[in-house]
Coordinates of C-alpha atoms in Angstrom, one line a residue:
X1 CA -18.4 10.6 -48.8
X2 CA -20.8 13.9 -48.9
X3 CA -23.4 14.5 -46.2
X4 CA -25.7 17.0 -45.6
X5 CA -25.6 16.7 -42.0
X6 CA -23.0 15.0 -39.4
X7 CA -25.0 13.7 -36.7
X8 CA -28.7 12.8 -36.3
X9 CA -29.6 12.6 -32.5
X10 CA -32.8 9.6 -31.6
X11 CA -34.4 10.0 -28.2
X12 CA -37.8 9.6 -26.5
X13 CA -38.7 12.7 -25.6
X14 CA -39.8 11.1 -21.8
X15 CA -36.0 10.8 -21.6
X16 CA -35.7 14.3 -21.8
X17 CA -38.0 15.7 -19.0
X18 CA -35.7 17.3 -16.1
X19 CA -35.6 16.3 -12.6
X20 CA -36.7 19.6 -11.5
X21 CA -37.8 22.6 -13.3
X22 CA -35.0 24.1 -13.3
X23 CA -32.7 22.1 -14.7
X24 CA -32.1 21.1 -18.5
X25 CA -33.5 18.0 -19.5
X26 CA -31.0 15.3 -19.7
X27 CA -30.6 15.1 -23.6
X28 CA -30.7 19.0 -24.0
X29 CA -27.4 18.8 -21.9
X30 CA -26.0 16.0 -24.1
X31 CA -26.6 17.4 -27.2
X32 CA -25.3 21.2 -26.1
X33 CA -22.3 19.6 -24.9
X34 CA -21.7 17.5 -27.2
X35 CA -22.2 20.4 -29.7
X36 CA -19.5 22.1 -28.2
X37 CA -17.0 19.4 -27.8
X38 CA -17.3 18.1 -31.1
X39 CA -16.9 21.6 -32.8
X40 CA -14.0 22.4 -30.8
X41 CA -12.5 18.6 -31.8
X42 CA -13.4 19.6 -35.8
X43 CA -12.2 22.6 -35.7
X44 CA -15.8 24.5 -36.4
X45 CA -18.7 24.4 -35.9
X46 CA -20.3 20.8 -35.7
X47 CA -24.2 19.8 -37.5
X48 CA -26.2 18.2 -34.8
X49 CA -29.9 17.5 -35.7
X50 CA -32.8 16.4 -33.1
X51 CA -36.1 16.5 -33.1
X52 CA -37.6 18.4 -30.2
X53 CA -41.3 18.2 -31.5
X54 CA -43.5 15.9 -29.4
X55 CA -44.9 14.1 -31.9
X56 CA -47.9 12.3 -30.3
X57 CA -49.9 10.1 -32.8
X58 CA -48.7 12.0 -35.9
X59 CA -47.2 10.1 -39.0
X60 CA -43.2 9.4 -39.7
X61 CA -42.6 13.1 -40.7
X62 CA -41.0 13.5 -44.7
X63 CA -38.8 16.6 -42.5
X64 CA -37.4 13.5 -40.3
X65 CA -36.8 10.9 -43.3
X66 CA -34.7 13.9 -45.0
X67 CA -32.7 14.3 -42.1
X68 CA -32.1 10.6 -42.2
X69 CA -31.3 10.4 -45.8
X70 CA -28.5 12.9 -45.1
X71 CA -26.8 12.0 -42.4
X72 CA -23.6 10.9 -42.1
X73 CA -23.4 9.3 -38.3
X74 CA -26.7 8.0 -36.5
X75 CA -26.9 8.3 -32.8
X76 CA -29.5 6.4 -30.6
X77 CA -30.3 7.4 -26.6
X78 CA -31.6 4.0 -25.3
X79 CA -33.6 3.6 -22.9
X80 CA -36.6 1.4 -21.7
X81 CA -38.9 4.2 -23.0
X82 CA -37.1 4.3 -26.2
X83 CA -37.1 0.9 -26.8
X84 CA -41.1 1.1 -26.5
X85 CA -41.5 3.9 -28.7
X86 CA -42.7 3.2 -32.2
X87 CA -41.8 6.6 -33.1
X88 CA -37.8 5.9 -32.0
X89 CA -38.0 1.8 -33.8
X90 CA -39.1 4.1 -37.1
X91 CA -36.3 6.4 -36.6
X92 CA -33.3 3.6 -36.0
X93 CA -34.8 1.4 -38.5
X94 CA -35.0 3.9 -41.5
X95 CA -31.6 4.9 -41.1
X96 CA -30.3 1.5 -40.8
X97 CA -32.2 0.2 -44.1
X98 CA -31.4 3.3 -46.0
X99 CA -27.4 3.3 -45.1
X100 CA -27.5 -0.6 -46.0
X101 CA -29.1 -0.5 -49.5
X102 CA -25.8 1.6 -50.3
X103 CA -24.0 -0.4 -48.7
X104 CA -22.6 2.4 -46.5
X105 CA -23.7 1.1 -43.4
X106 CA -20.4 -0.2 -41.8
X107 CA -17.4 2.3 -43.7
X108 CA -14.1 0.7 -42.9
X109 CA -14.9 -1.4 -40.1
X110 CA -16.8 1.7 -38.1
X111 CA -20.6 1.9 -37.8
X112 CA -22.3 5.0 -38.5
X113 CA -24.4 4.1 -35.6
X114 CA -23.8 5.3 -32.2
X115 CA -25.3 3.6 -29.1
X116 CA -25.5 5.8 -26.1
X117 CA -26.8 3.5 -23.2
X118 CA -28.8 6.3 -20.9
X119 CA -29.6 2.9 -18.8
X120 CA -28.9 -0.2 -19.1
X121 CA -31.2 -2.2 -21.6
X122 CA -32.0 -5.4 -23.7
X123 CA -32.4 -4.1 -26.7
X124 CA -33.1 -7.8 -28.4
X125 CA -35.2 -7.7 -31.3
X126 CA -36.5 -4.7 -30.9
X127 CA -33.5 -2.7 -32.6
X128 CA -31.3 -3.6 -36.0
X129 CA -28.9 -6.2 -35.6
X130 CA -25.7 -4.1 -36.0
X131 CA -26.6 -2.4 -32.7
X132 CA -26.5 -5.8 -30.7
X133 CA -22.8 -6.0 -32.1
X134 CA -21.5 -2.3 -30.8
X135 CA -20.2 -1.5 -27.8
X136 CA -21.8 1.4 -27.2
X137 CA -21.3 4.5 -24.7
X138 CA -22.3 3.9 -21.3
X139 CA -24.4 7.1 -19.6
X140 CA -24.6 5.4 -16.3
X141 CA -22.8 4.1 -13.0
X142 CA -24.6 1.2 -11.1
X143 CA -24.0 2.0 -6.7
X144 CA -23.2 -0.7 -4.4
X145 CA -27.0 -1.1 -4.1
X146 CA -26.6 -2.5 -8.1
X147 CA -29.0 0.7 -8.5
X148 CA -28.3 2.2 -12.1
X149 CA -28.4 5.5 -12.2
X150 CA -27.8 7.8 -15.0
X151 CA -24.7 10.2 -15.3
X152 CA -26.7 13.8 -14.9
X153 CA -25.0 16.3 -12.8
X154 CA -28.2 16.6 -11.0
X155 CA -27.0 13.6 -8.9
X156 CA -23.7 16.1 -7.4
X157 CA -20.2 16.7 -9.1
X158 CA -18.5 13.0 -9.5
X159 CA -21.3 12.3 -12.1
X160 CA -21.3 15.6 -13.3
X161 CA -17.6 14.9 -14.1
X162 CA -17.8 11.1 -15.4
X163 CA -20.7 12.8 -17.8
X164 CA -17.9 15.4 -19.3
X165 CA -15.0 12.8 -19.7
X166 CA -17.5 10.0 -20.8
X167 CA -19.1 13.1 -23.9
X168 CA -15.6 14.1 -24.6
X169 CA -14.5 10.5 -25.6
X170 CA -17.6 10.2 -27.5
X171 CA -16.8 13.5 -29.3
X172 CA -13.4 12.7 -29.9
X173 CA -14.2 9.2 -31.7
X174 CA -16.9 11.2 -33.5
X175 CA -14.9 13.7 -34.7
X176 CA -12.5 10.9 -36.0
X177 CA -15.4 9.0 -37.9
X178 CA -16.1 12.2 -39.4
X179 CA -13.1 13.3 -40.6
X180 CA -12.3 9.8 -41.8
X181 CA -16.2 9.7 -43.8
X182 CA -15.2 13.0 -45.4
X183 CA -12.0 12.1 -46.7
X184 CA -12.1 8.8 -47.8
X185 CA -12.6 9.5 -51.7
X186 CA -9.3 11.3 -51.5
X187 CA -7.7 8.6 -49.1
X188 CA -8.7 6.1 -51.5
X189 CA -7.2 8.3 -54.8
X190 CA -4.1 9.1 -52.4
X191 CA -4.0 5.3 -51.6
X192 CA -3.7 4.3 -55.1
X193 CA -1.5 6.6 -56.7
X194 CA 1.0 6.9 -52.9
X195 CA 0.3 3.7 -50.6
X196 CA 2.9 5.8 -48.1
X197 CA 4.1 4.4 -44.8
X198 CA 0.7 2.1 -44.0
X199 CA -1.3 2.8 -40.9
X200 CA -0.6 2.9 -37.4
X201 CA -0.7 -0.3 -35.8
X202 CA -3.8 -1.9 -33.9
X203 CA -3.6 -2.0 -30.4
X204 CA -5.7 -4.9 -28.3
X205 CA -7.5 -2.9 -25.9
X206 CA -8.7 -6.0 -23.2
X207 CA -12.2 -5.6 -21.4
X208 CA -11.6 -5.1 -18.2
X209 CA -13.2 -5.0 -14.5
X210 CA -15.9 -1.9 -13.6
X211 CA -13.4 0.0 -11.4
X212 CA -11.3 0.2 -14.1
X213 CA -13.4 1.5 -17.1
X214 CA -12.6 4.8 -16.7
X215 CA -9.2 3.8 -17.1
X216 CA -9.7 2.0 -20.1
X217 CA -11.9 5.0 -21.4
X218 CA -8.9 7.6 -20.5
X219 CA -6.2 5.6 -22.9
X220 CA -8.7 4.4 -25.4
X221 CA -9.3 8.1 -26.2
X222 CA -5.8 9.3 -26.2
X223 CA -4.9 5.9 -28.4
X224 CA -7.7 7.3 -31.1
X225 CA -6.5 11.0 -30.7
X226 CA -3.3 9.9 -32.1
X227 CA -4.5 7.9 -35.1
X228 CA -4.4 4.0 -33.9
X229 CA -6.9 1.8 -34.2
X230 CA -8.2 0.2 -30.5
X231 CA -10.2 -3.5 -30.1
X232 CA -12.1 -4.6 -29.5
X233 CA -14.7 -1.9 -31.6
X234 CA -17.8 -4.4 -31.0
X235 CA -19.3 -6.0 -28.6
X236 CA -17.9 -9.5 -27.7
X237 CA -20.0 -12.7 -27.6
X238 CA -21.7 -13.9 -24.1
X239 CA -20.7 -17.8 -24.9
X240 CA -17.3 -18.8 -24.1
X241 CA -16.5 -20.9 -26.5
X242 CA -17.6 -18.0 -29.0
X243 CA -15.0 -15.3 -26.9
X244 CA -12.5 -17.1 -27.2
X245 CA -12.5 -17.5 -30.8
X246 CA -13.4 -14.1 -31.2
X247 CA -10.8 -12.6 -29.2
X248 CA -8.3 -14.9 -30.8
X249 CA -8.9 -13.4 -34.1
X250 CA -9.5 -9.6 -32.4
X251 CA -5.5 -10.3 -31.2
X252 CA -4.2 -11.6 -34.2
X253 CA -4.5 -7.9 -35.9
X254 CA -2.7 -6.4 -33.3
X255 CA 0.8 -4.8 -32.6
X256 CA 0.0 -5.0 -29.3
X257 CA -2.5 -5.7 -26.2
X258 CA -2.8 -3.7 -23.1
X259 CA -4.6 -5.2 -19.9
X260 CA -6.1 -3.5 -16.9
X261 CA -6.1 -4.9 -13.9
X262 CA -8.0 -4.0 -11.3
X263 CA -9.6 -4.9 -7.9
X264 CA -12.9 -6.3 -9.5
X265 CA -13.0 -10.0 -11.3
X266 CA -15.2 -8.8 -14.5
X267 CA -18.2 -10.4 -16.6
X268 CA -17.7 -14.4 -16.8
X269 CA -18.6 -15.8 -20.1
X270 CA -21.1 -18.9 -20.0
X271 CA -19.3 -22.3 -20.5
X272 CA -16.8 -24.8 -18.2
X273 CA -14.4 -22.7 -17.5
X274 CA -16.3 -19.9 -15.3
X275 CA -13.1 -17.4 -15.7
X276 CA -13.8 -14.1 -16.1
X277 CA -12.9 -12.1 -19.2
X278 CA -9.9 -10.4 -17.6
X279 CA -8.3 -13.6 -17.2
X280 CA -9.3 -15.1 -20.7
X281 CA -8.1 -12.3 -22.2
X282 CA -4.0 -12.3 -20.7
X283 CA -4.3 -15.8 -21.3
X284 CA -5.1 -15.6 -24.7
X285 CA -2.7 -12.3 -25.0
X286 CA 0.4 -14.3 -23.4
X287 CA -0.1 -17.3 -25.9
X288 CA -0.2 -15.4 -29.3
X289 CA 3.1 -13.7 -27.8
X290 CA 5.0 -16.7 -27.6
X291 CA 3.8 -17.2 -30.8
X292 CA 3.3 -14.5 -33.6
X293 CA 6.0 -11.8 -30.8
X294 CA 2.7 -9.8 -29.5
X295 CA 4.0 -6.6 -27.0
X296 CA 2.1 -6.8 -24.2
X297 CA 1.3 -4.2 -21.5
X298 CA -0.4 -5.0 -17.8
X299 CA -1.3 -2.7 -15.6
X300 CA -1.3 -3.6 -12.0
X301 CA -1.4 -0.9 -9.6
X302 CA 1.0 -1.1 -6.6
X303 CA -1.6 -2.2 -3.6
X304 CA -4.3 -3.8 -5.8
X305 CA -6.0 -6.2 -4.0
X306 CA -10.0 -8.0 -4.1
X307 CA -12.1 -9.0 -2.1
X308 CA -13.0 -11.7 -4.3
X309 CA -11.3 -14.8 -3.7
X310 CA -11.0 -15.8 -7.2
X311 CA -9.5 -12.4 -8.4
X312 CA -7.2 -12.1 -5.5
X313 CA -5.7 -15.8 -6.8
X314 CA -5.3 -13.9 -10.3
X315 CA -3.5 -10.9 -9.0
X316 CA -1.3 -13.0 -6.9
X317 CA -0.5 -15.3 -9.3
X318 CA -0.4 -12.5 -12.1
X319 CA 2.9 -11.2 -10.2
X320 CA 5.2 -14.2 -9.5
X321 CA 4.0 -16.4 -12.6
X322 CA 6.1 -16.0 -15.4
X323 CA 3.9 -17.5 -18.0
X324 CA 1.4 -14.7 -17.2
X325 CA 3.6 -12.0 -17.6
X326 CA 4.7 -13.7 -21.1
X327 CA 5.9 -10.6 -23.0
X328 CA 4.4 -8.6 -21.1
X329 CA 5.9 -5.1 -19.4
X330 CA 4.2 -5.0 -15.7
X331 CA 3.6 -1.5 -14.7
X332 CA 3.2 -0.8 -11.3
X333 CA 2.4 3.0 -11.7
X334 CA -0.3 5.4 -11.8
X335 CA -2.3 6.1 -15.0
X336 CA -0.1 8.5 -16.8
X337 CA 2.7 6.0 -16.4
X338 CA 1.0 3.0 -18.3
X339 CA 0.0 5.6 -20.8
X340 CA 3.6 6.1 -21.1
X341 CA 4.7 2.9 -21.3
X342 CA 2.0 2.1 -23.7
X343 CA 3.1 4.6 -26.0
X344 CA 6.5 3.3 -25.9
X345 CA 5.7 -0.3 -26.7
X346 CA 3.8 1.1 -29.9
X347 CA 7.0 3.5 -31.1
X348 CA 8.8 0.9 -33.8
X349 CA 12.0 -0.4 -32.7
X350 CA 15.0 1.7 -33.6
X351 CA 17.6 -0.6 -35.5
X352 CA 20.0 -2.0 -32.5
X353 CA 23.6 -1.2 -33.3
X354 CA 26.0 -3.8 -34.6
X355 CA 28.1 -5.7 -32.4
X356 CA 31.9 -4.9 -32.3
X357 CA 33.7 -7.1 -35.0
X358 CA 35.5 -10.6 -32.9
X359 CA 39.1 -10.4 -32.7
X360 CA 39.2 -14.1 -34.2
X361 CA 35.4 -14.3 -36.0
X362 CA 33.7 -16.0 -33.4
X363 CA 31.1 -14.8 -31.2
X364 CA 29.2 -16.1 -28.6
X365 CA 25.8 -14.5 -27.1
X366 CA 25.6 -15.4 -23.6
X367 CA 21.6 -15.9 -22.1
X368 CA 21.5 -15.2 -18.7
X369 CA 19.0 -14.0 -16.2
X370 CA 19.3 -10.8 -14.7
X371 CA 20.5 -12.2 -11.6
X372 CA 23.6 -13.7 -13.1
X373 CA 25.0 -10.8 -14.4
X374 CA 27.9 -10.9 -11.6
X375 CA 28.5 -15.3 -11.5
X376 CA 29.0 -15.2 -15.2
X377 CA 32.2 -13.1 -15.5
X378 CA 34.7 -15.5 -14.9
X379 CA 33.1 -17.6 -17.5
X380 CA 33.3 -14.3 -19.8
X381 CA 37.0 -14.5 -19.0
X382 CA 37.6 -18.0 -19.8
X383 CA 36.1 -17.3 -23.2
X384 CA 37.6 -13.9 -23.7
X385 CA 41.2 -16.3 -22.9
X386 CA 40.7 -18.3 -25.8
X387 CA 39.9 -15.5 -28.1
X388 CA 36.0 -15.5 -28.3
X389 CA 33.8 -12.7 -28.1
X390 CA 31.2 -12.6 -26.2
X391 CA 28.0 -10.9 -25.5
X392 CA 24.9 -10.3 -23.0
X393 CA 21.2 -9.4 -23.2
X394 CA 20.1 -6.4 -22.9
X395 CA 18.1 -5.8 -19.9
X396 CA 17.4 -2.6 -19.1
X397 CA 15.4 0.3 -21.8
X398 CA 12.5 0.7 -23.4
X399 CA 11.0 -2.8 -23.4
X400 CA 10.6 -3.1 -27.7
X401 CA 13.6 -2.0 -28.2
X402 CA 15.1 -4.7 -25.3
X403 CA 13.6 -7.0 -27.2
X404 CA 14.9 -5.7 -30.7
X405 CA 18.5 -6.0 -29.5
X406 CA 18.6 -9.1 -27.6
X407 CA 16.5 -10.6 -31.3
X408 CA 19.5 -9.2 -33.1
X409 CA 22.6 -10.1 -30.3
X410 CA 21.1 -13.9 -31.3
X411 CA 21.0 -13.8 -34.6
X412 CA 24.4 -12.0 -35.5
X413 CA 26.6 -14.6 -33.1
X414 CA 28.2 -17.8 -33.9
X415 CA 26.6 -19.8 -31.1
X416 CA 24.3 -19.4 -28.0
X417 CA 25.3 -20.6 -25.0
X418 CA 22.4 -20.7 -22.4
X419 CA 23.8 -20.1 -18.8
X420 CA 21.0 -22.2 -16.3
X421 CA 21.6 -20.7 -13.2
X422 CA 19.6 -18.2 -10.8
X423 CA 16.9 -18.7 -13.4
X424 CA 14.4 -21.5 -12.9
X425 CA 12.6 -23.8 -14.9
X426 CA 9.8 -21.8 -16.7
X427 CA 12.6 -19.0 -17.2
X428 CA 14.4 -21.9 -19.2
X429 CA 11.7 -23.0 -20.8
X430 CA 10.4 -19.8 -22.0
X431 CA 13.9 -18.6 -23.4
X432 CA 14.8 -22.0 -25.1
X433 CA 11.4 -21.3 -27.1
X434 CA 12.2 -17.7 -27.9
X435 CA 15.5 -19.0 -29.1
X436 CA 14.1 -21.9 -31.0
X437 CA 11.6 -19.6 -32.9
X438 CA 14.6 -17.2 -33.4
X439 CA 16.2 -19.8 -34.8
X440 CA 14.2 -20.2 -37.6
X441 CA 14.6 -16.6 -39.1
X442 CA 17.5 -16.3 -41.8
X443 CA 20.8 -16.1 -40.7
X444 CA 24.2 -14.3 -42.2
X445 CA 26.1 -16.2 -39.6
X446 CA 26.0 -20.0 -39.7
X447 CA 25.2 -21.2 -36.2
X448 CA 27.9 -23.5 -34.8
X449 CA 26.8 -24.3 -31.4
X450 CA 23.3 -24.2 -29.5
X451 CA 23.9 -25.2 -25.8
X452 CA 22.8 -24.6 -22.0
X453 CA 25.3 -24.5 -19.3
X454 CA 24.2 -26.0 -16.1
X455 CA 25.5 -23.7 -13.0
X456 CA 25.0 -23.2 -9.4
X457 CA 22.9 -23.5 -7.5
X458 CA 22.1 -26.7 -7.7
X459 CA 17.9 -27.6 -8.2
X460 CA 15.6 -30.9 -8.7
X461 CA 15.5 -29.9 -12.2
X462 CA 18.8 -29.4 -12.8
X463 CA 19.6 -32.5 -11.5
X464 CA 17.1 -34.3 -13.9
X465 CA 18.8 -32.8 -16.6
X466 CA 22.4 -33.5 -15.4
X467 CA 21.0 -37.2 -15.1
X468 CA 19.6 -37.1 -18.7
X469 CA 23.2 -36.0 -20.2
X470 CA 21.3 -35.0 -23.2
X471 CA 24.3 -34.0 -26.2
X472 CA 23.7 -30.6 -25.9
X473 CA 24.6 -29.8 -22.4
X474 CA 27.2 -28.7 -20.4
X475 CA 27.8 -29.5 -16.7
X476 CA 28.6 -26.8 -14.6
X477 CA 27.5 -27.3 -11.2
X478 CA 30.4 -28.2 -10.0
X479 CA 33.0 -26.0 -11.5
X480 CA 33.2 -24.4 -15.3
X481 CA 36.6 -24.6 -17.2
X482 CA 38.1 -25.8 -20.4
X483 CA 36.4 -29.3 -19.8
X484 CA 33.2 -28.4 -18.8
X485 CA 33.2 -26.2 -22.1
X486 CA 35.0 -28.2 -24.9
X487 CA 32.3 -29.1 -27.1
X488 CA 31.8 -25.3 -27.3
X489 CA 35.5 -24.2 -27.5
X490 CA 35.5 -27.3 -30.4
X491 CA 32.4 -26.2 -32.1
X492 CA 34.2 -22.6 -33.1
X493 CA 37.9 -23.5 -33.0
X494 CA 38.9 -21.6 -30.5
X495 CA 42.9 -21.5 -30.1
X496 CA 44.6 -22.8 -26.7
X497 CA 44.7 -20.3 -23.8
X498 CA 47.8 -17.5 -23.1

């Protein structure tokens, strides 16, 4: 697509008076730096337009409605004053209408509207609908006081600094947009005649808790540098019901989902449940990865802790609760490690290498917990005696490819025998649905055998299952041998011992 210029800046000139005389107003400083950044992310020098006429009671100028016609990304400074400015309505409102009778508006799910919240506002009917749906760009930090105020380095170095990091990101999705407007003819042609390897995949970046914006701003930006696509892009409903749904469909495009979790419980969606949205959200995250295989990462710093009794019970429960760490790889670290382990959850699985070919043609993968690593050798023994090969998880590595050899350990063996010992209940649970949805992916190998082997120690569970005597279990509390194991050592022939 063919522009005459990249970016149209709209302001209300009140917004750009400076705290004291000596001192650059507050959107001079945005647009020279963002002039600079952006040119510097292009790779040349970047076409910024604004106004900086006061216009009083003059007419819409036919200079500002050819800017409009040819511009390729719209960007909006809102503010109270804006918001009451007929001049500003015009401005957003002429762009919006023009872009939408081409039907250029929204180009490949990216607005060409930009919403840089100055201060925080209510935009309501005042402004097109599409801005109501973007997330926007938030200029401004609200103090303990819940005093916004806006990020100007007049106000001392931190917001000086949160101003900078807050102008690159902008400049870096900007320069993204841009690129992408320019080439898609070409991308489109290329498409056609080459589809090549696809795109990157989509990565589920969850809303998180003030304190940890910043955070979320820091990998958002280095996710887009690197060519992957990072949701939620708009802004999500207030109504629970309506998240929910939303974020549902959100997760389902995703490779995978990375949550931050910080000291601060987040924004609470109205309805029954009166969770916040950082809980929704891992909720939500861990379900769709027992189902559909989602990667998850979680951040939770070492230390963390709230002063809010309700996110304190999350973080608490967030580290011992296995069905909220569901597929998930907890990271402990600073920010440069979660980037890391981010980035390694999104490189694709390399192919896991082929287990070494049985002595007699039967194999049996073994699923244990960590923990059992050491109480399952004679067992390995026993079954080694009578000719079988046999096989653990993997349990330590990068955490796809973990996950991409333990898939294939289970798919190339002849049976699965599931060893219930220093793992508890959910731990069995959770691994006898992984199997069972494993189970249902084509096989080379016929599977012979599917069982769990109850071992020490003993539990109430346990003993509700030894009670139950269910076909499909072995006892083994009290001692494992040829017995205990003969609808096993049946099930693949297995020859007498030596």
């Amino acid at each position: 697509m063919k522009f005459a210029r990249q970016i149209f800046i709209s302001y209300a000139h009140l917004d750009n008076q400076p705290l004291s005389a000596d001192q650059m107003g507050w959107v001079s400083l945005f647009h020279s730096t963002l002039q600079t950044l952006l040119s510097q992310r292009l790779g040349a020098p970047a076409d910024i337009w604004r106004d900086d006429k006061l216009h009083g009671n003059d007419d819409f100028s036919d200079e500002i409605l050819d800017q409009l016609a040819g511009t390729a990304v719209f960007v909006s400074i809102l503010t109270p004053r804006y918001l009451k400015s007929d001049w500003c309505k015009k401005e957003i409102r002429s762009f919006c209408q023009r872009a939408e009778a081409d039907n250029s508006l929204v180009v490949d799910n990216k607005a060409r509207v930009i919403k840089v919240l100055k201060l925080p506002v209510e935009a309501g009917d005042a402004l097109p609908p599409v801005l109501g749906r973007l997330l926007g760009y938030d200029f401004y930090e609200i103090d303990d006081e819940h005093v916004p105020h806006e990020l100007d380095p007049a106000y001392g170095d931190k917001p000086r600094q949160a101003f900078l990091r807050k102008t690159n990101k902008l400049a870096w999705d900007l320069a993204a947009q841009l690129t992408e407007l320019q080439r898609r003819p070409q991308v489109a042609e290329n498409a056609a005649n080459d589809p090549g390897p696809g795109p990157r995949p989509t990565v589920y970046l969850a809303e998180c808790s003030r304190d940890r914006r910043e955070a979320r701003d820091a990998i958002a930006s280095e996710l887009a540098c690197c060519g992957f696509t990072v949701l939620p892009d708009e802004r999500l409903p207030d109504d629970e019901d309506d998240y929910l749904a939303t974020v549902g469909r959100l997760l389902e495009r995703c490779a995978l989902s990375v949550h931050l979790v910080g000291s601060g419980y987040g924004r609470v969606p109205d309805g029954d449940r009166q969770q916040s949205v950082v809980v929704l959200q891992n909720e939500l995250a861990a379900a769709h990865s027992r189902q559909h295989g989602l990667r998850r990462v979680i951040w939770l710093p070492a230390g963390v802790a709230s002063p809010q009794p309700a996110q304190q019970a999350f973080i608490d429960a967030l580290q011992t609760d296995a069905a909220l760490q569901f597929g998930a790889d907890l990271v402990s670290g600073d920010l440069e490690t979660v980037k890391s382990a981010v980035h390694a959850a999104l490189k694709p699985p390399e192919p896991a290498p082929p287990p070494p070919a049985p002595a007699d043609g039967a194999r049996v993968h073994l699923v244990c917990d960590a923990a059992d690593r050491k109480a399952v050798v004679p067992l390995i023994k026993l079954l080694r005696a009578r000719g079988l090969e046999v096989s653990l998880p993997a349990f330590v590595g990068d955490a796809a490819q973990v996950r991409e050899t333990n898939r294939q350990l289970a798919l190339d063996c002849d049976a699965i025998l599931l060893y219930y010992g220093a793992g508890d209940e959910a731990w069995k649970f959770h691994q006898q649905n992984d199997l069972r949805k494993l189970l249902g992916s084509a096989r080379e190998r016929p599977l012979k055998a599917n069982l769990t082997l109850l071992a020490a120690p003993p539990s109430d569970d346990k003993a509700v299952l030894q009670a139950l005597a269910d076909p499909d279990l072995l006892d083994g509390l009290e001692r494992i041998d040829d017995t205990t194991l003969s609808p096993l050592l049946a099930a693949l022939g297995a020859k007498e011992p030596t």
